[in-house]
Short mmCIF file of C-alpha atoms in Angstrom, two decimals:
data_model
loop_
_atom_site.label_atom_id
_atom_site.label_comp_id
_atom_site.label_asym_id
_atom_site.label_seq_id
_atom_site.Cartn_x
_atom_site.Cartn_y
_atom_site.Cartn_z
CA MET A 1 -21.27 19.98 10.22
CA ASP A 2 -25.27 19.18 10.44
CA GLY A 3 -26.54 15.45 11.34
CA THR A 4 -26.25 12.35 13.43
CA VAL A 5 -23.92 9.77 12.97
CA LEU A 6 -23.63 6.48 14.67
CA VAL A 7 -20.39 4.83 15.51
CA ALA A 8 -19.63 1.80 16.36
CA ASP A 9 -16.22 0.44 17.80
CA ASP A 10 -15.22 -1.98 20.18
CA ASP A 11 -12.47 0.41 21.61
CA ARG A 12 -13.76 2.69 23.62
CA THR A 13 -10.98 5.85 23.44
CA ILE A 14 -11.89 5.62 19.69
CA ARG A 15 -15.63 5.77 20.82
CA THR A 16 -14.69 8.74 23.02
CA VAL A 17 -12.40 10.26 20.96
CA LEU A 18 -15.19 10.75 17.73
CA THR A 19 -17.62 11.57 19.85
CA GLN A 20 -16.34 14.37 21.37
CA ALA A 21 -14.38 15.10 17.70
CA LEU A 22 -17.75 15.04 15.88
CA THR A 23 -19.75 17.33 18.60
CA ARG A 24 -17.85 19.92 18.54
CA ALA A 25 -18.29 19.96 14.72
CA GLY A 26 -22.31 19.94 15.29
CA CYS A 27 -23.12 16.89 14.87
CA LYS A 28 -25.30 14.71 17.25
CA VAL A 29 -23.76 11.26 18.13
CA HIS A 30 -24.62 7.51 18.99
CA ALA A 31 -21.97 5.27 20.00
CA THR A 32 -22.05 1.68 20.69
CA SER A 33 -19.38 -1.25 21.05
CA SER A 34 -22.24 -3.23 19.58
CA LEU A 35 -23.36 -4.45 15.59
CA THR A 36 -26.58 -5.78 16.99
CA THR A 37 -27.21 -2.19 18.74
CA LEU A 38 -26.42 -0.55 16.01
CA MET A 39 -28.30 -2.32 13.31
CA ARG A 40 -31.53 -1.87 15.55
CA TRP A 41 -31.01 2.19 15.07
CA VAL A 42 -30.69 1.78 11.25
CA SER A 43 -33.62 0.02 11.34
CA GLU A 44 -35.40 2.43 13.75
CA GLY A 45 -34.10 5.09 11.11
CA LYS A 46 -31.85 6.84 13.13
CA GLY A 47 -27.88 8.21 11.63
CA ASP A 48 -27.17 9.98 8.50
CA VAL A 49 -24.40 8.29 8.13
CA VAL A 50 -22.33 5.55 9.89
CA ILE A 51 -18.92 4.85 11.26
CA SER A 52 -18.17 1.08 12.09
CA ASP A 53 -15.21 -1.06 12.63
CA VAL A 54 -14.68 -3.98 11.02
CA MET A 55 -14.12 -6.81 13.99
CA MET A 56 -16.37 -6.19 16.62
CA PRO A 57 -16.96 -8.77 19.24
CA ASP A 58 -20.56 -9.90 17.94
CA GLY A 59 -20.22 -10.04 14.18
CA ASN A 60 -17.89 -8.68 11.12
CA GLY A 61 -18.64 -4.92 10.36
CA LEU A 62 -18.61 -5.53 6.23
CA GLU A 63 -20.75 -8.43 6.30
CA MET A 64 -23.46 -6.04 8.47
CA LEU A 65 -23.12 -3.23 5.32
CA PRO A 66 -25.55 -5.12 2.53
CA LYS A 67 -28.59 -4.84 5.40
CA ILE A 68 -27.96 -1.35 6.32
CA ALA A 69 -28.03 -0.89 2.47
CA GLU A 70 -30.99 -2.99 2.41
CA ASP A 71 -33.05 -1.00 5.24
CA ARG A 72 -31.98 2.16 4.48
CA PRO A 73 -30.95 2.71 0.44
CA GLY A 74 -28.26 5.27 0.21
CA LEU A 75 -27.12 5.88 4.04
CA PRO A 76 -23.41 6.69 3.84
CA VAL A 77 -20.87 4.37 5.85
CA ILE A 78 -17.64 4.30 6.53
CA VAL A 79 -15.13 1.90 7.70
CA ILE A 80 -12.57 2.01 9.01
CA SER A 81 -10.58 -0.83 10.19
CA ALA A 82 -6.64 -2.17 11.31
CA GLN A 83 -7.17 -5.14 9.19
CA ASN A 84 -4.29 -3.38 6.86
CA THR A 85 -4.66 -5.73 3.96
CA ILE A 86 -5.56 -5.09 0.00
CA MET A 87 -8.20 -7.43 1.54
CA THR A 88 -10.70 -5.08 3.49
CA ALA A 89 -10.15 -2.54 1.22
CA ILE A 90 -11.64 -3.98 -1.83
CA GLN A 91 -14.04 -5.79 0.37
CA ALA A 92 -15.39 -2.49 1.85
CA ALA A 93 -15.39 -1.39 -2.34
CA GLU A 94 -17.75 -4.40 -3.21
CA ALA A 95 -19.93 -4.40 -0.21
CA GLU A 96 -19.87 -0.96 -1.80
CA ALA A 97 -19.10 0.71 1.58
CA TYR A 98 -19.01 5.27 1.40
CA ASP A 99 -15.43 5.18 2.08
CA TYR A 100 -12.72 2.83 4.10
CA LEU A 101 -9.78 4.33 6.28
CA PRO A 102 -7.34 2.00 7.89
CA LYS A 103 -6.15 2.74 11.50
CA PRO A 104 -4.38 4.04 12.52
CA PHE A 105 -6.37 6.93 11.06
CA ASP A 106 -5.66 10.84 10.82
CA LEU A 107 -8.77 12.42 12.44
CA PRO A 108 -8.92 15.23 10.46
CA ASP A 109 -9.15 13.30 7.56
CA LEU A 110 -11.24 11.42 9.15
CA MET A 111 -13.66 14.81 9.81
CA LYS A 112 -13.66 15.56 6.39
CA ARG A 113 -14.74 12.22 4.78
CA THR A 114 -17.78 12.32 7.47
CA ALA A 115 -18.93 15.61 6.32
CA ARG A 116 -18.75 15.43 2.57
CA ALA A 117 -20.26 11.77 3.09
CA LEU A 118 -23.72 14.44 5.24
CA GLU A 119 -23.25 16.33 2.32
CA ASN A 120 -23.88 13.67 -0.38
CA ARG A 121 -25.72 11.47 1.51
CA ASN A 122 -28.13 10.49 -0.38
CA LYS A 123 -25.58 9.97 -3.67
CA GLN A 124 -23.48 6.88 -2.81
CA PRO A 125 -21.53 6.30 -5.78
CA ARG A 126 -21.37 2.63 -7.12
CA ARG A 127 -18.61 -0.27 -6.70
CA ASP A 128 -18.70 -3.18 -8.12
CA GLU A 129 -15.70 -4.54 -6.71
CA PRO A 130 -15.29 -8.00 -5.63
CA VAL A 131 -14.25 -9.87 -2.36
CA VAL A 132 -10.39 -10.75 -2.00
CA GLY A 133 -8.86 -14.01 -0.70
CA ALA A 134 -6.10 -14.58 0.79
CA ASP A 135 -2.60 -14.26 -0.82
CA GLU A 136 -1.24 -17.76 -2.86
CA PRO A 137 1.61 -19.13 -1.26
CA ASP A 138 4.33 -18.40 -3.87
CA GLU A 139 2.75 -14.71 -4.43
CA LEU A 140 4.26 -12.12 -2.68
CA PRO A 141 1.71 -10.23 -0.17
CA LEU A 142 -0.33 -6.78 -0.13
CA VAL A 143 -0.29 -5.93 3.12
CA GLY A 144 0.57 -3.30 5.05
CA LYS A 145 -0.70 0.23 7.14
CA THR A 146 1.44 2.73 5.68
CA PRO A 147 0.00 5.76 3.57
CA ALA A 148 1.62 4.34 0.42
CA MET A 149 -0.24 0.77 0.71
CA GLN A 150 -3.04 2.55 1.59
CA ALA A 151 -3.12 4.72 -0.86
CA LEU A 152 -2.59 1.93 -3.15
CA TYR A 153 -5.46 -0.41 -1.69
CA ARG A 154 -7.82 2.08 -2.61
CA LEU A 155 -6.73 3.04 -6.27
CA VAL A 156 -6.29 -0.68 -6.92
CA ALA A 157 -9.99 -0.67 -5.58
CA ARG A 158 -11.10 2.48 -8.00
CA VAL A 159 -9.38 0.65 -11.23
CA MET A 160 -10.90 -3.15 -10.59
CA ASN A 161 -13.99 -2.90 -13.18
CA THR A 162 -13.25 -0.37 -15.41
CA ASP A 163 -11.90 -0.86 -18.79
CA LEU A 164 -8.62 1.23 -18.88
CA PRO A 165 -5.29 -0.19 -19.36
CA VAL A 166 -3.22 0.27 -16.39
CA LEU A 167 0.38 0.76 -16.24
CA ILE A 168 1.90 -0.52 -13.32
CA THR A 169 5.96 0.29 -12.38
CA GLY A 170 7.58 -0.44 -9.77
CA GLU A 171 11.08 -1.97 -9.19
CA SER A 172 11.97 -5.58 -8.95
CA GLY A 173 10.34 -7.32 -6.18
CA THR A 174 7.81 -4.92 -5.50
CA GLY A 175 4.86 -7.07 -6.29
CA LYS A 176 3.71 -5.88 -9.74
CA SER A 177 2.02 -8.90 -10.96
CA LEU A 178 0.43 -9.99 -8.18
CA ILE A 179 -1.72 -6.32 -8.80
CA ALA A 180 -1.82 -7.09 -12.20
CA ARG A 181 -2.95 -10.62 -11.10
CA ALA A 182 -5.79 -9.27 -8.50
CA LEU A 183 -6.57 -6.33 -11.34
CA HIS A 184 -7.79 -9.41 -13.07
CA ASP A 185 -9.11 -12.00 -10.10
CA PHE A 186 -11.14 -9.60 -8.72
CA SER A 187 -12.85 -7.68 -11.88
CA ASP A 188 -15.51 -9.02 -13.81
CA ARG A 189 -12.98 -10.79 -16.63
CA ARG A 190 -12.68 -13.33 -13.59
CA SER A 191 -14.33 -15.94 -15.52
CA LEU A 192 -11.83 -15.23 -18.73
CA PRO A 193 -8.76 -16.16 -19.07
CA PHE A 194 -5.22 -14.13 -17.64
CA VAL A 195 -2.37 -14.08 -20.14
CA THR A 196 1.16 -12.88 -19.81
CA VAL A 197 3.22 -12.33 -22.98
CA THR A 198 6.98 -11.52 -23.02
CA GLY A 199 8.17 -9.54 -26.33
CA ALA A 200 9.35 -13.45 -27.56
CA ASP A 201 5.31 -14.21 -27.75
CA LEU A 202 4.69 -11.45 -30.45
CA SER A 203 8.06 -11.59 -32.18
CA ASP A 204 6.31 -12.97 -35.66
CA LEU A 205 3.67 -11.24 -37.35
CA ASP A 206 0.63 -13.95 -36.17
CA GLY A 207 2.21 -13.72 -32.48
CA PRO A 208 -0.31 -11.06 -31.57
CA ALA A 209 -3.33 -12.88 -33.63
CA ARG A 210 -2.07 -15.65 -31.23
CA VAL A 211 -2.42 -13.61 -28.19
CA LEU A 212 -5.83 -12.70 -28.64
CA ALA A 213 -6.97 -15.65 -29.47
CA ARG A 214 -5.57 -17.32 -25.98
CA VAL A 215 -7.08 -14.33 -24.23
CA ARG A 216 -10.31 -14.44 -25.28
CA GLY A 217 -11.56 -10.67 -23.72
CA GLY A 218 -9.74 -11.86 -20.42
CA THR A 219 -6.72 -9.49 -19.49
CA LEU A 220 -3.52 -9.23 -21.31
CA LEU A 221 -1.03 -8.90 -19.15
CA ILE A 222 2.62 -7.70 -21.31
CA ASP A 223 5.82 -7.98 -19.19
CA GLU A 224 8.69 -5.84 -18.97
CA ILE A 225 7.11 -3.63 -21.98
CA ALA A 226 10.33 -1.59 -21.94
CA ASP A 227 12.21 -4.63 -22.92
CA ILE A 228 10.39 -5.12 -25.73
CA ASP A 229 12.10 -3.54 -29.20
CA ASP A 230 10.56 -0.86 -31.03
CA GLU A 231 8.89 -3.24 -33.99
CA VAL A 232 7.11 -5.02 -32.03
CA GLN A 233 5.92 -2.62 -29.68
CA GLY A 234 4.13 -0.97 -33.25
CA ARG A 235 2.38 -5.07 -33.26
CA ILE A 236 0.83 -4.33 -30.22
CA VAL A 237 -0.40 -0.38 -31.08
CA ARG A 238 -1.55 -2.15 -34.16
CA MET A 239 -3.09 -5.18 -31.37
CA MET A 240 -4.74 -2.32 -29.34
CA ASP A 241 -6.31 -0.72 -32.16
CA VAL A 242 -8.01 -4.44 -33.04
CA PRO A 243 -12.28 -4.04 -32.73
CA GLY A 244 -14.10 -6.97 -31.51
CA GLU A 245 -16.18 -8.06 -29.16
CA HIS A 246 -13.39 -9.95 -27.15
CA VAL A 247 -11.46 -7.46 -26.61
CA PRO A 248 -8.90 -8.15 -23.35
CA ARG A 249 -8.09 -4.95 -21.16
CA PHE A 250 -4.39 -4.40 -21.53
CA LEU A 251 -2.43 -4.62 -18.96
CA ALA A 252 1.60 -4.03 -18.97
CA SER A 253 4.88 -3.84 -16.44
CA SER A 254 7.91 -1.84 -15.96
CA GLN A 255 10.81 -1.31 -13.69
CA TYR A 256 10.67 2.31 -14.40
CA ASP A 257 9.42 5.24 -13.99
CA PRO A 258 6.05 6.40 -16.38
CA GLN A 259 7.88 9.79 -17.57
CA SER A 260 11.22 8.01 -18.07
CA LEU A 261 10.13 5.19 -19.96
CA THR A 262 9.09 8.06 -22.59
CA GLU A 263 12.25 10.34 -22.31
CA THR A 264 14.32 7.46 -22.53
CA GLY A 265 13.02 6.49 -25.78
CA LYS A 266 12.36 2.72 -24.09
CA VAL A 267 8.58 2.58 -25.22
CA ARG A 268 7.32 4.85 -27.92
CA HIS A 269 5.01 7.60 -27.48
CA ASP A 270 2.23 6.03 -29.37
CA LEU A 271 1.74 2.91 -27.76
CA PHE A 272 2.82 4.72 -23.68
CA TYR A 273 -0.17 6.89 -24.48
CA ARG A 274 -2.31 4.17 -24.84
CA LEU A 275 -1.30 1.82 -22.30
CA ASP A 276 -1.12 5.17 -19.45
CA GLY A 277 -4.79 4.91 -19.07
CA ALA A 278 -4.37 4.59 -15.53
CA ALA A 279 -1.19 3.86 -13.75
CA ILE A 280 -0.14 2.46 -11.21
CA ALA A 281 3.26 2.69 -8.51
CA VAL A 282 4.44 0.50 -6.59
CA PRO A 283 6.28 1.57 -3.69
CA SER A 284 9.64 0.46 -2.99
CA LEU A 285 10.29 -0.74 0.54
CA ARG A 286 12.47 1.94 1.14
CA GLU A 287 9.52 3.87 0.87
CA ARG A 288 6.93 1.51 3.23
CA VAL A 289 9.99 0.67 6.12
CA GLU A 290 7.18 0.50 8.65
CA ASP A 291 5.56 -2.00 6.79
CA ILE A 292 8.88 -4.50 7.24
CA PRO A 293 7.63 -5.94 10.80
CA LEU A 294 3.91 -6.18 9.39
CA LEU A 295 5.98 -8.23 6.80
CA ALA A 296 8.03 -10.40 8.45
CA GLU A 297 5.65 -11.71 10.78
CA HIS A 298 3.26 -12.79 7.64
CA PHE A 299 6.14 -14.45 6.06
CA LEU A 300 6.91 -16.55 9.39
CA LEU A 301 3.87 -17.29 10.02
CA ARG A 302 4.48 -18.23 6.45
CA ALA A 303 7.00 -20.27 6.91
CA GLU A 304 5.26 -21.57 9.99
CA ARG A 305 2.10 -23.18 7.60
CA ASP A 306 4.78 -24.90 5.71
CA GLY A 307 5.91 -27.09 8.35
CA ALA A 308 9.39 -24.43 9.75
CA ALA A 309 9.67 -23.45 13.44
CA LYS A 310 7.95 -21.21 14.70
CA ARG A 311 9.63 -17.89 15.30
CA TRP A 312 9.88 -14.52 15.83
CA LEU A 313 12.46 -11.51 15.57
CA SER A 314 14.01 -9.75 18.34
CA GLU A 315 13.56 -5.99 18.86
CA GLY A 316 17.16 -5.77 17.93
CA ALA A 317 16.43 -8.49 14.61
CA ALA A 318 13.03 -6.01 13.60
CA GLU A 319 14.90 -2.88 14.15
CA LEU A 320 18.53 -3.81 11.83
CA PHE A 321 15.54 -5.63 9.06
CA ARG A 322 13.94 -2.26 8.88
CA VAL A 323 17.00 0.24 9.05
CA TYR A 324 18.89 -1.96 5.55
CA SER A 325 18.10 -0.61 2.45
CA ARG A 326 17.19 -3.55 0.40
CA PRO A 327 17.38 -2.89 -3.92
CA GLY A 328 15.17 -7.20 -3.99
CA ASN A 329 12.43 -5.41 -1.98
CA VAL A 330 9.65 -7.41 -0.78
CA ARG A 331 11.01 -9.95 -2.54
CA GLN A 332 14.35 -10.29 -0.84
CA LEU A 333 13.05 -9.59 3.28
CA GLU A 334 11.74 -12.72 2.10
CA ASN A 335 13.82 -15.24 1.18
CA ALA A 336 16.06 -13.72 3.91
CA VAL A 337 12.87 -14.40 6.51
CA ARG A 338 12.26 -17.54 5.32
CA ARG A 339 16.31 -18.40 5.41
CA LEU A 340 16.01 -17.99 9.37
CA SER A 341 13.00 -18.99 10.41
CA LEU A 342 14.70 -22.70 9.19
CA THR A 343 19.10 -21.15 10.30
CA SER A 344 17.79 -19.55 13.67
CA ARG A 345 19.06 -22.13 16.62
CA SER A 346 16.15 -20.56 19.03
CA GLU A 347 12.58 -19.43 18.75
CA GLU A 348 13.41 -16.00 18.84
CA ILE A 349 15.05 -14.54 15.44
CA THR A 350 18.44 -12.49 16.98
CA ARG A 351 20.30 -9.71 15.52
CA ALA A 352 23.81 -11.04 15.04
CA GLU A 353 21.31 -14.06 13.29
CA VAL A 354 20.41 -10.83 11.05
CA GLU A 355 23.27 -9.83 10.45
CA ALA A 356 24.95 -12.99 8.89
CA VAL A 357 22.13 -13.46 6.75
CA LEU A 358 22.35 -9.35 5.70
CA GLY A 359 26.46 -10.33 4.98
CA ASN A 360 25.36 -12.35 2.22
CA GLN A 361 23.18 -9.86 -0.01
CA PRO A 362 23.95 -7.95 -2.15
CA GLU A 363 25.91 -4.45 -1.53
CA THR A 364 23.49 -1.68 -1.41
CA GLY A 365 23.32 1.76 -2.45
CA PRO A 366 22.25 4.58 -0.84
CA VAL A 367 18.36 5.21 -0.05
CA LEU A 368 16.95 8.13 -2.43
CA ARG A 369 19.01 7.95 -5.01
CA GLY A 370 17.76 7.87 -8.15
CA GLY A 371 20.92 8.13 -10.58
CA ASP A 372 24.17 8.90 -11.00
CA GLY A 373 25.05 12.51 -10.09
CA ASP A 374 21.25 12.71 -8.02
CA LYS A 375 21.34 15.62 -6.20
CA LEU A 376 19.25 15.00 -2.54
CA ALA A 377 16.49 17.51 -4.03
CA ASP A 378 16.25 15.64 -7.43
CA SER A 379 15.77 12.41 -5.82
CA VAL A 380 13.28 13.75 -2.76
CA SER A 381 11.00 15.33 -5.20
CA ARG A 382 10.67 12.10 -7.09
CA HIS A 383 9.37 9.83 -4.68
CA LEU A 384 7.24 13.06 -2.94
CA ARG A 385 5.90 13.36 -6.82
CA ARG A 386 5.39 8.96 -6.71
CA TYR A 387 3.90 9.59 -3.17
CA PHE A 388 1.12 12.07 -5.01
CA ASP A 389 0.88 9.85 -7.94
CA LEU A 390 -0.01 6.90 -5.82
CA HIS A 391 -2.97 8.96 -4.73
CA GLY A 392 -4.56 9.05 -8.19
CA ALA A 393 -7.27 12.06 -8.02
CA MET A 394 -7.02 12.41 -4.66
CA LEU A 395 -5.40 14.62 -2.41
CA PRO A 396 -2.54 12.73 0.51
CA PRO A 397 -4.33 12.58 4.17
CA PRO A 398 -3.95 16.01 5.56
CA GLY A 399 -0.25 16.54 7.96
CA LEU A 400 1.51 15.88 4.57
CA TYR A 401 4.26 18.77 6.12
CA GLY A 402 4.13 17.00 8.83
CA ARG A 403 5.20 13.28 8.19
CA ILE A 404 7.12 14.09 5.40
CA LEU A 405 9.21 16.39 7.99
CA ARG A 406 9.61 13.15 10.31
CA GLU A 407 10.64 11.10 7.46
CA ILE A 408 13.48 12.95 6.57
CA GLU A 409 14.82 13.75 10.13
CA ALA A 410 13.78 10.14 11.77
CA PRO A 411 17.24 8.75 9.09
CA LEU A 412 18.94 11.87 10.16
CA ILE A 413 19.29 12.04 12.81
CA GLU A 414 20.06 8.31 13.34
CA ILE A 415 23.01 8.51 11.33
CA ALA A 416 24.45 10.96 13.01
CA LEU A 417 24.34 9.67 16.18
CA GLU A 418 25.61 6.40 14.47
CA ALA A 419 28.51 8.56 13.42
CA THR A 420 28.98 10.61 16.72
CA GLY A 421 29.05 7.06 17.58
CA GLY A 422 26.38 7.41 20.13
CA ASN A 423 27.76 11.13 22.16
CA GLN A 424 24.33 13.70 21.92
CA ALA A 425 26.74 16.12 22.92
CA LYS A 426 28.79 15.74 19.18
CA CYS A 427 25.71 14.69 17.78
CA ALA A 428 23.60 17.90 18.72
CA ASP A 429 27.02 20.06 17.53
CA LEU A 430 27.19 17.87 13.84
CA LEU A 431 23.53 19.01 13.02
CA GLY A 432 23.74 22.64 14.34
CA ILE A 433 21.28 22.45 17.19
CA ASN A 434 20.75 22.08 20.71
CA ARG A 435 21.45 19.53 23.01
CA ASN A 436 17.70 20.00 24.78
CA THR A 437 16.55 20.33 21.33
CA LEU A 438 18.09 16.50 19.82
CA ARG A 439 16.69 15.21 23.26
CA LYS A 440 13.32 16.17 22.67
CA LYS A 441 13.54 14.71 19.24
CA ILE A 442 15.06 11.44 19.88
CA THR A 443 12.34 10.90 22.58
CA ASP A 444 9.34 12.52 20.34
CA LEU A 445 10.62 10.32 16.76
CA ASP A 446 11.08 7.16 19.23
CA ILE A 447 14.87 6.70 18.74
CA ARG A 448 16.36 4.31 20.17
CA VAL A 449 19.88 5.07 20.94
CA THR A 450 22.71 2.71 21.98
CA ARG A 451 26.52 2.97 21.46
CA ARG A 452 27.17 2.55 17.59
CA ARG A 453 30.68 1.93 15.87
CA LYS A 454 31.97 5.54 14.67
CA LEU A 455 31.98 5.68 10.84
CA MET A 456 35.01 6.13 8.93
#
């Protein structure tokens, strides 16, 4: 790489790591913990690329972007932030940041993006996405730091202001309707109506005309498209083909993945091809279990704002939530956490209290189950394809092989330890690995070893 990089972050370790990595790559680096210093460097004409944190001691990095664009048009700014929400991703896009990465970031990935920014330093991509506000009290939160959620944020930001139809898929309780609402509320159509319809709204001949009159060029969400019969789907096809000045943006949601929609005949091919301008797959909670503590904290704070007492999860309670496979996804997690916020006898919610609440939940199936008779390899393949699809036209961050192996290896060892009652010698024998190897993996993967009841 050839160029000068300005780094602004209040974390000395991050400044040191980035300075060393960028210097080794051939760049000159100026690093600071102050936005004031950064802005002075920019105004003096220093730097070919900026890497900036959002929350700084003397201000907000995102709020500096318009000033940077005014002083130095075309200067690429890469935003890095620990604020792992869709708000930050879209705020960065709205402020015309060159790129956005959540913390903790993947260093090789950041280096590649920096190199790309240096190569295209005067070719700033156009971004029109507006600022996102806080989630409404009755909505599922779009928060998460896992790669699946960060990819979702970037995809939503990219398609926000296009006119492409969008097919939003995901299990019940993952937040499909919230994605649809975000695509409207923070788009150029936000001043126009947002209308949600089902098959019943289109069941008679005049249904499409009435719906178009209601939406008036805004956004139309067709809820659970697979539940609509073939005749009504034909009306939707004709409705989408109607020309005019006030054509709405079409969104559709479904609990089925796009491939099965057509293969099983749930959606007509002509309708599917009209709706599939862009596809957004909302990950299930099982695909982002590391976000569960973050979500639980969010729900506890929301309950506290609504009048409940202050509560937090004990370490054992948080762990039980993390390993529990829930078919109801985020909505089910929210209901369980809010119930605990009201019924817990002390400020710290115990593992026993979580067990009592989860014991009343519906039976759950294996995490990787996709259909009756599925082979494990087929289920894994399906989840990996969804992970790639979440990144759209972009590739996932580097290091995918190691990340996938760790995600499979950790639950395998945890379950094997549980099955052997926590006996590491038996567990190593069961897995067919050396006991020292098992101990190292337990340490590297941060697996808690406790004496558990042996599975029958």
